[in-house]
Coordinates of C-alpha atoms in Angstrom, one line a residue:
M873 CA 0.0 0.0 0.0
P874 CA 1.3 3.5 -0.8
G875 CA 2.4 5.6 2.1
I876 CA 4.4 8.5 3.3
D877 CA 7.7 9.2 1.6
P878 CA 10.6 8.4 4.0
K879 CA 12.0 11.8 3.1
V880 CA 8.9 13.4 4.5
M881 CA 8.6 11.4 7.7
C882 CA 9.9 8.1 9.2
H883 CA 9.8 6.8 12.7
K884 CA 13.1 6.6 14.6
L885 CA 13.5 4.8 17.9
S886 CA 16.7 6.6 19.1
I887 CA 17.5 3.9 21.6
C888 CA 19.8 5.0 24.4
A889 CA 23.4 3.9 23.9
E890 CA 23.6 2.2 27.3
A891 CA 20.4 0.1 26.8
R892 CA 20.9 -3.7 26.4
P893 CA 18.7 -5.7 24.0
V894 CA 15.9 -7.8 25.6
S895 CA 14.6 -11.0 24.1
Q896 CA 11.3 -11.9 25.7
R897 CA 10.5 -15.6 26.3
K898 CA 7.6 -16.8 24.2
R899 CA 4.3 -16.8 26.0
K900 CA 1.6 -19.5 25.7
M901 CA -1.5 -18.5 23.8
R902 CA -5.0 -20.1 23.4
M903 CA -5.9 -21.6 20.1
E904 CA -8.4 -18.9 19.3
R905 CA -5.8 -16.3 19.7
K906 CA -3.2 -18.3 17.7
L907 CA -5.5 -18.4 14.8
A908 CA -6.2 -14.7 15.0
V909 CA -2.4 -14.0 15.1
E910 CA -1.9 -16.2 11.9
T911 CA -4.7 -14.3 10.1
E912 CA -3.3 -10.9 11.1
V913 CA 0.3 -11.8 10.2
A914 CA -0.8 -13.0 6.7
K915 CA -2.5 -9.7 6.1
L916 CA 0.5 -7.7 7.2
L917 CA 2.8 -9.8 5.0
E918 CA 0.5 -9.3 2.0
A919 CA 0.5 -5.5 2.6
G920 CA 4.2 -5.4 2.9
F921 CA 4.1 -4.0 6.4
I922 CA 6.3 -6.7 8.0
R923 CA 9.1 -9.1 6.9
E924 CA 10.6 -12.2 8.3
V925 CA 13.8 -11.9 10.5
H926 CA 16.3 -14.7 11.0
Y927 CA 18.7 -13.2 13.6
T928 CA 17.6 -10.6 16.1
T929 CA 18.6 -9.1 19.4
W930 CA 15.3 -7.5 20.4
L931 CA 12.3 -9.8 20.6
A932 CA 8.8 -9.1 21.8
N933 CA 5.6 -11.1 22.3
V934 CA 2.3 -10.7 20.5
V935 CA -0.7 -9.7 22.7
M936 CA -4.2 -10.1 21.3
V937 CA -6.9 -7.6 22.5
K938 CA -10.7 -7.9 21.8
K939 CA -12.2 -4.9 20.1
P940 CA -15.7 -3.6 21.0
N941 CA -16.9 -5.3 17.8
E942 CA -15.6 -8.7 19.1
K943 CA -12.8 -8.8 16.5
W944 CA -9.1 -9.1 17.5
R945 CA -6.5 -6.4 17.5
M946 CA -2.9 -7.6 17.4
C947 CA -0.6 -5.6 19.6
I948 CA 3.1 -6.1 20.4
D949 CA 4.4 -5.9 24.0
Y950 CA 7.2 -3.4 23.4
T951 CA 7.6 -2.7 27.2
N952 CA 11.3 -3.4 27.1
L953 CA 12.0 -1.6 23.9
N954 CA 10.0 1.5 24.9
K955 CA 12.0 1.7 28.2
A956 CA 15.2 2.0 26.1
C957 CA 13.8 4.9 24.0
P958 CA 13.8 8.5 25.2
K959 CA 10.5 10.4 25.2
D960 CA 10.0 12.8 22.2
A961 CA 9.0 16.2 23.6
Y962 CA 6.9 17.1 20.6
P963 CA 3.7 18.8 21.9
L964 CA 0.2 17.4 21.4
P965 CA -2.5 20.1 20.8
N966 CA -4.8 21.1 23.6
I967 CA -8.0 19.0 23.3
D968 CA -10.3 21.7 24.7
R969 CA -8.9 24.1 22.0
L970 CA -9.6 21.6 19.3
V971 CA -13.1 20.9 20.5
D972 CA -13.9 24.6 20.8
G973 CA -12.5 25.2 17.3
A974 CA -14.5 22.5 15.7
S975 CA -17.8 23.3 17.3
G976 CA -20.3 25.9 16.1
H977 CA -19.9 25.2 12.4
G978 CA -22.8 24.3 10.0
V979 CA -21.1 21.5 8.0
L980 CA -18.6 18.9 9.2
T981 CA -16.7 16.0 7.7
F982 CA -14.9 13.4 9.8
F983 CA -11.9 11.6 8.4
D984 CA -10.2 8.3 9.5
A985 CA -6.9 7.3 8.0
Y986 CA -6.6 3.8 6.6
S987 CA -4.1 1.9 8.8
G988 CA -2.9 5.4 9.7
Y989 CA 0.2 4.4 11.7
N990 CA 1.3 1.9 9.1
Q991 CA 1.5 4.6 6.4
I992 CA 4.6 6.0 8.1
P993 CA 7.8 3.9 7.4
M994 CA 10.3 2.8 10.0
H995 CA 13.8 4.0 9.8
P996 CA 15.7 1.1 8.1
R997 CA 18.2 0.8 11.0
D998 CA 15.4 0.4 13.5
E999 CA 13.3 -2.1 11.7
E1000 CA 14.7 -5.3 13.2
K1001 CA 14.4 -3.8 16.7
T1002 CA 10.6 -4.2 16.4
T1003 CA 10.8 -8.0 15.9
F1004 CA 8.0 -10.0 17.4
I1005 CA 7.7 -13.8 17.9
T1006 CA 4.9 -16.1 16.5
D1007 CA 4.5 -19.8 16.3
S1008 CA 5.8 -19.9 12.7
A1009 CA 8.6 -17.3 12.6
N1010 CA 9.9 -14.0 13.8
Y1011 CA 8.9 -10.8 12.0
C1012 CA 9.8 -7.1 12.1
Y1013 CA 7.9 -4.1 11.1
Q1014 CA 8.9 -2.0 8.0
V1015 CA 6.3 0.6 9.0
M1016 CA 5.5 2.3 12.2
S1017 CA 3.8 -0.2 14.6
F1018 CA 0.9 0.7 16.9
G1019 CA 2.5 0.4 20.4
L1020 CA 6.0 2.0 19.9
K1021 CA 6.9 4.8 22.1
N1022 CA 6.4 8.3 20.6
A1023 CA 4.4 6.7 17.7
G1024 CA 1.0 7.8 18.9
A1025 CA -0.2 5.5 21.6
T1026 CA 2.0 3.3 23.8
W1027 CA 0.7 0.0 25.1
S1028 CA 2.1 -1.5 28.3
L1029 CA 1.2 -4.4 30.4
N1030 CA -0.8 -3.6 33.6
P1031 CA 0.8 -5.6 36.5
I1032 CA -2.6 -5.7 38.2
H1033 CA -4.1 -7.8 35.4
P1034 CA -3.1 -10.8 33.3
P1035 CA -0.9 -10.3 30.2
S1036 CA -3.9 -10.1 28.0
W1037 CA -5.1 -6.9 29.6
I1038 CA -3.5 -3.9 28.0
V1039 CA -3.7 -0.3 29.0
P1040 CA -3.3 2.5 26.4
F1041 CA -1.8 5.9 27.3
F1042 CA -1.1 8.6 24.8
S1043 CA 2.4 10.1 24.4
I1044 CA 4.1 12.7 22.2
T1045 CA 3.7 11.4 18.6
T1046 CA 5.4 11.0 15.3
Y1047 CA 2.0 10.8 13.8
Q1048 CA 1.0 14.3 15.2
R1049 CA 4.2 15.7 13.8
L1050 CA 3.2 14.3 10.4
M1051 CA -0.3 15.7 10.6
N1052 CA 1.0 19.1 11.5
K1053 CA 3.3 19.1 8.5
V1054 CA 0.7 17.8 6.0
F1055 CA -2.1 20.2 7.1
R1056 CA -0.1 23.1 8.4
H1057 CA -2.1 25.6 6.3
Q1058 CA -5.5 24.1 7.2
L1059 CA -5.1 23.6 11.0
G1060 CA -7.3 26.0 13.0
R1061 CA -8.7 27.6 9.8
N1062 CA -10.9 24.9 8.3
M1063 CA -9.6 21.7 9.9
E1064 CA -8.7 20.3 13.4
V1065 CA -6.5 17.3 13.9
Y1066 CA -5.6 15.3 17.0
V1067 CA -3.2 12.4 16.1
D1068 CA -5.5 10.3 13.8
D1069 CA -8.8 12.1 14.5
M1070 CA -9.5 14.6 11.8
V1071 CA -12.5 17.0 11.2
V1072 CA -13.0 19.5 8.4
K1073 CA -15.3 22.4 9.4
S1074 CA -17.1 25.0 7.3
R1075 CA -19.9 27.6 7.9
D1076 CA -22.0 26.3 4.9
L1077 CA -22.1 23.6 2.3
E1078 CA -20.7 25.8 -0.5
Q1079 CA -17.6 26.7 1.6
H1080 CA -17.3 23.0 2.7
V1081 CA -16.8 21.8 -0.9
I1082 CA -13.9 24.3 -1.3
D1083 CA -12.4 23.2 2.1
L1084 CA -12.7 19.5 1.2
S1085 CA -11.0 20.1 -2.1
E1086 CA -8.1 21.8 -0.3
V1087 CA -7.8 18.9 2.1
F1088 CA -7.9 16.2 -0.6
Q1089 CA -5.2 18.0 -2.5
Q1090 CA -2.9 17.7 0.6
L1091 CA -3.8 14.0 1.0
R1092 CA -2.9 13.3 -2.6
K1093 CA 0.3 15.3 -2.4
Y1094 CA 1.6 13.2 0.5
D1095 CA 0.0 9.9 -0.7
M1096 CA -2.1 9.4 2.4
R1097 CA -5.1 7.0 2.3
L1098 CA -8.4 7.2 4.1
N1099 CA -10.7 4.5 5.5
L1100 CA -13.8 5.2 3.5
E1101 CA -16.0 3.0 5.8
K1102 CA -15.2 5.2 8.8
C1103 CA -15.4 8.6 7.0
V1104 CA -18.5 10.8 7.4
F1105 CA -19.0 13.6 4.8
G1106 CA -21.1 16.8 5.0
V1107 CA -23.0 16.3 8.3
S1108 CA -24.4 18.9 10.7
G1109 CA -22.9 17.2 13.7
G1110 CA -20.8 14.3 14.9
K1111 CA -18.4 12.8 17.4
F1112 CA -14.9 14.3 17.8
L1113 CA -12.5 13.4 20.6
G1114 CA -15.3 12.0 22.7
F1115 CA -17.6 15.1 22.3
M1116 CA -20.7 15.7 20.2
L1117 CA -20.1 18.7 18.0
S1118 CA -22.7 20.7 16.0
A1119 CA -23.7 24.3 15.2
R1120 CA -25.5 24.3 18.6
G1121 CA -22.2 23.8 20.4
I1122 CA -20.5 21.1 22.4
E1123 CA -22.6 18.3 23.9
A1124 CA -21.8 15.3 26.1
N1125 CA -21.4 12.0 24.3
P1126 CA -24.8 10.2 24.8
D1127 CA -23.1 6.8 24.8
K1128 CA -20.9 7.9 27.7
C1129 CA -23.8 9.3 29.6
M1130 CA -25.9 6.1 29.1
A1131 CA -22.9 4.0 30.2
V1132 CA -23.2 5.7 33.6
I1133 CA -27.0 5.8 33.7
N1134 CA -27.3 2.1 32.9
M1135 CA -24.8 1.0 35.5
V1136 CA -26.0 -0.8 38.5
S1137 CA -24.7 0.3 41.9
P1138 CA -21.0 -0.7 42.3
R1139 CA -20.4 -3.8 44.5
N1140 CA -16.7 -3.5 44.9
L1141 CA -13.7 -1.1 44.5
K1142 CA -13.0 -2.1 41.0
E1143 CA -16.5 -1.1 39.9
V1144 CA -16.2 2.2 41.7
Q1145 CA -13.0 2.8 39.8
K1146 CA -14.8 2.0 36.6
L1147 CA -17.5 4.6 37.5
A1148 CA -14.9 7.2 38.4
G1149 CA -13.3 6.8 35.0
R1150 CA -16.6 7.2 33.1
L1151 CA -17.4 10.4 35.2
T1152 CA -13.9 11.8 34.4
A1153 CA -14.7 11.7 30.7
L1154 CA -17.8 13.8 31.3
S1155 CA -16.4 16.2 33.9
R1156 CA -16.8 19.2 31.6
F1157 CA -20.6 19.1 31.7
P1158 CA -22.3 18.4 35.1
P1159 CA -22.2 21.3 37.5
C1160 CA -20.4 20.5 40.8
L1161 CA -19.7 17.0 39.7
V1162 CA -17.1 16.4 42.4
E1163 CA -19.3 17.7 45.2
I1164 CA -22.1 15.5 44.2
A1165 CA -19.8 12.4 43.9
K1166 CA -18.1 13.1 47.2
P1167 CA -19.4 10.0 49.0
I1168 CA -18.3 7.8 46.0
V1169 CA -14.9 9.5 45.7
G1170 CA -14.3 8.7 49.4
L1171 CA -14.4 5.0 48.6
L1172 CA -11.4 5.3 46.3
R1173 CA -9.3 6.3 49.3
K1174 CA -7.7 3.5 51.4
V1175 CA -10.5 1.9 53.3
K1176 CA -10.4 -1.3 55.3
K1177 CA -13.8 -2.5 54.1
F1178 CA -15.8 -1.6 51.0
E1179 CA -19.3 -0.3 52.0
W1180 CA -21.8 1.2 49.5
S1181 CA -23.7 3.5 51.8
I1182 CA -27.1 5.3 51.5
E1183 CA -25.1 8.5 50.8
C1184 CA -23.3 6.8 47.9
E1185 CA -26.6 5.5 46.5
E1186 CA -28.1 9.0 46.7
A1187 CA -25.1 10.5 45.0
F1188 CA -25.2 7.9 42.3
R1189 CA -28.9 8.7 41.7
M1190 CA -28.2 12.4 41.5
L1191 CA -25.3 11.8 39.0
K1192 CA -27.6 9.8 36.8
E1193 CA -30.2 12.5 36.9
R1194 CA -27.7 15.2 35.9
L1195 CA -26.3 13.1 33.1
G1196 CA -29.8 12.5 31.8
S1197 CA -30.0 16.1 30.6
P1198 CA -26.5 17.5 30.5
P1199 CA -26.1 21.2 29.4
V1200 CA -25.1 22.2 25.9
L1201 CA -21.8 24.1 26.1
S1202 CA -21.0 26.9 23.7
K1203 CA -17.9 27.8 21.7
P1204 CA -16.1 30.8 23.2
H1205 CA -16.5 34.1 21.4
P1206 CA -13.0 35.7 21.1
Q1207 CA -14.1 39.3 21.6
V1208 CA -16.4 38.7 24.6
D1209 CA -15.4 38.8 28.3
M1210 CA -15.2 35.5 30.1
I1211 CA -17.3 35.5 33.2
V1212 CA -16.3 33.2 36.1
Y1213 CA -18.6 32.0 38.9
L1214 CA -16.8 30.6 42.0
C1215 CA -18.3 28.4 44.6
V1216 CA -16.7 26.5 47.5
S1217 CA -17.7 24.1 50.2
N1218 CA -15.8 22.5 53.1
E1219 CA -14.5 19.8 50.8
A1220 CA -14.7 21.0 47.2
I1221 CA -14.0 24.0 45.0
S1222 CA -15.9 24.6 41.7
A1223 CA -16.0 27.1 38.9
V1224 CA -18.0 27.7 35.8
L1225 CA -17.1 29.9 32.7
I1226 CA -19.9 31.7 30.9
Q1227 CA -20.2 34.4 28.3
E1228 CA -22.9 37.0 27.7
V1229 CA -23.7 36.5 24.0
W1230 CA -27.5 36.6 23.3
G1231 CA -28.0 35.5 26.9
Q1232 CA -25.8 33.6 29.2
Q1233 CA -23.9 30.8 27.4
L1234 CA -22.2 28.1 29.3
I1235 CA -18.6 27.4 28.4
Y1236 CA -17.0 25.0 30.9
F1237 CA -17.6 23.5 34.4
I1238 CA -14.7 22.3 36.6
S1239 CA -14.5 21.1 40.1
R1240 CA -12.2 19.2 42.4
M1241 CA -12.0 17.8 45.9
L1242 CA -9.9 19.7 48.4
Q1243 CA -6.8 17.9 49.8
E1244 CA -6.8 17.2 53.5
A1245 CA -4.6 20.2 54.3
E1246 CA -6.7 22.5 52.0
T1247 CA -9.9 21.6 54.0
R1248 CA -8.4 23.5 56.9
Y1249 CA -8.0 26.7 54.8
Q1250 CA -10.1 29.7 55.9
L1251 CA -13.1 30.5 53.8
L1252 CA -11.5 33.3 51.9
E1253 CA -8.5 31.2 51.1
K1254 CA -10.7 28.5 49.6
V1255 CA -12.3 31.1 47.3
A1256 CA -8.8 32.3 46.2
L1257 CA -7.8 28.7 45.7
G1258 CA -10.9 28.1 43.6
L1259 CA -9.9 31.0 41.3
V1260 CA -6.3 29.8 41.1
N1261 CA -7.4 26.3 40.2
A1262 CA -9.7 27.7 37.5
A1263 CA -6.8 29.8 36.1
R1264 CA -4.6 26.7 36.0
R1265 CA -7.1 24.3 34.5
L1266 CA -8.5 26.8 32.0
S1267 CA -5.4 28.8 31.3
Q1268 CA -6.2 28.9 27.5
Y1269 CA -9.4 30.9 28.3
F1270 CA -7.8 33.1 30.9
Q1271 CA -5.0 34.0 28.5
S1272 CA -7.1 34.9 25.5
H1273 CA -10.0 36.8 27.3
R1274 CA -10.6 39.5 29.8
V1275 CA -11.9 37.6 32.9
V1276 CA -14.7 38.9 35.1
V1277 CA -15.1 37.1 38.4
L1278 CA -18.5 37.3 39.9
T1279 CA -18.5 36.6 43.7
D1280 CA -19.9 38.0 46.9
C1281 CA -16.7 37.6 48.9
P1282 CA -14.1 40.4 49.2
I1283 CA -11.4 38.5 47.4
A1284 CA -10.4 41.5 45.2
K1285 CA -9.5 43.7 48.1
V1286 CA -7.5 41.0 49.7
L1287 CA -5.5 40.0 46.6
R1288 CA -4.5 43.6 46.0
K1289 CA -3.0 44.2 49.4
P1290 CA 0.8 44.6 49.2
E1291 CA 1.4 43.2 52.6
L1292 CA 0.0 39.7 51.8
A1293 CA 1.9 36.8 53.2
G1294 CA 2.3 33.1 52.5
R1295 CA 0.3 31.3 49.8
M1296 CA -2.0 34.2 49.3
M1297 CA 0.9 36.3 48.1
A1298 CA 2.0 33.5 45.8
W1299 CA -1.5 33.1 44.4
S1300 CA -1.7 36.9 43.9
I1301 CA 1.5 36.9 41.8
E1302 CA 0.3 33.9 39.8
L1303 CA -3.0 35.5 38.9
S1304 CA -1.3 38.9 38.0
E1305 CA -0.5 37.6 34.5
F1306 CA -4.2 37.5 33.6
D1307 CA -6.5 40.4 33.0
I1308 CA -8.9 39.7 35.9
S1309 CA -11.5 42.0 37.4
F1310 CA -14.0 41.4 40.2
E1311 CA -17.7 42.3 40.3
V1312 CA -20.5 41.6 42.8
R1313 CA -22.7 38.7 41.6
G1314 CA -26.1 39.6 40.3
P1315 CA -29.2 37.5 39.5
V1316 CA -28.6 34.1 37.9
K1317 CA -30.6 33.6 34.7
S1318 CA -29.7 30.0 33.7
Q1319 CA -31.1 27.0 35.5
F1320 CA -27.8 25.2 35.3
L1321 CA -26.1 28.3 36.8
A1322 CA -28.7 28.4 39.5
D1323 CA -28.1 24.7 40.3
F1324 CA -24.4 25.4 40.4
V1325 CA -24.6 28.4 42.7
N1326 CA -27.1 26.7 45.1
E1327 CA -25.1 23.5 45.2
L1328 CA -21.9 25.1 46.6
Q1329 CA -22.9 28.4 48.1
P1330 CA -20.1 29.8 50.4
R1331 CA -21.3 30.6 53.8
G1332 CA -19.7 32.4 56.7
H1333 CA -18.0 35.7 57.6
F1334 CA -15.2 37.1 55.4
V1335 CA -12.6 39.0 57.5
S1336 CA -10.2 40.5 55.0
D1337 CA -7.5 41.8 57.5
L1338 CA -6.8 38.1 58.3
W1339 CA -5.1 37.7 55.0
T1340 CA -2.1 39.9 55.4
S1341 CA 0.2 38.7 58.1
M1342 CA -2.0 36.6 60.3
W1343 CA -3.1 33.0 59.5
T1344 CA -5.0 32.0 62.6
V1345 CA -8.8 32.2 62.7
P1346 CA -10.2 34.2 65.7
Q1347 CA -12.8 32.4 67.7
T1348 CA -15.4 35.0 66.6
V1349 CA -15.2 33.8 63.0
K1350 CA -17.5 30.9 62.4
V1351 CA -17.7 29.1 59.0
V1352 CA -21.0 27.4 58.5
E1353 CA -21.2 24.4 56.2
P1354 CA -23.1 25.0 53.0
I1355 CA -26.6 23.9 52.6

């Protein structure tokens, strides 16, 4: 199959000079998996992606993984080889920026590359280092294999589970470098790309035809191939990086929401971890997610005995209710101020970004649990920490917009005092790089905002002169738990 010219891009391992080759012992495999390996090897040989090797120093085992469609994916356990390779510091794009950039358009086309990683050749001197063992022979890759460090996704064996369980984690990529080179004139303008996820965006159908022509011209120039079965052309909305995008804005993936809604109450720690992972993928949408899930999150900490309490069940019910009708988030307008609502409780801090464009438009919800030491912070400190956390998590919005913080606490007066001490001084300096102003919170118009504000309403007395040189709370100051 035609692929990328090696002069344009090839994958190099750059193995450390002091690294010693590792030859893994051949692992046993069930007959079903053996047959799947033979079938996959035959396909790779026919495509010219692999070749037989007679003498090798590096040798890895094949690991077969079931796909959601019940078919097998052949992976190679490159654990030892990847440890010998340095990490490529090439940056991946910010996912939130890509999602924001692709949303709010009238016409979208989603592309999927055909055997995307296999279109990039291996550097000739590194081919035999990718050798893997089968029942019939040893083979090495002549193209970039899925599983190599810096290739796009690295697969490593999880010590908690048997060898057949594989955990993917994304690293800096050769593939992203190629995409940035091929589509350097389209990225951000009429196209967004994250590794092998590609979307072409246009305001209308007429412009979309022009944009597609431009993209196909680049694909032909670099001899890249698409998987026609997985491409979707000229639609008003679709899935990109786990989000549903359309002219309306950014919506939660209904499949991910239903995965939580259809879950039964967890019966052990492993099922709680599974629930937590699914909630993390949806954390941008539900207001005060962490505060609601607090009883469930507590089970993830070291406990002697697992106990699914009444509080956990009620939190689980509320989470399902929120995910049954998640809010539609909007694409940020570059010329409009970003408004921040801050809310804190004794154990969580939360924030929401909105913009006033034809009404209040929701942009982003964030929340996190307070660490044990942070729970002892005074109330005004927690509010300041909430703002700092929002600035860190959402720095791309804080850097590109004027930010207006709506809060009833006197945080503005405190942060502007020159005699601040300790962490408040450090936070004040950290926030000084952003264009932030503070205003008193007015009436809340959105139901989701109302839920957010009511869920985590800071209560108590703010005493601003405590935040200069003193860090002890007088007995007269009483912080009441939020309702």
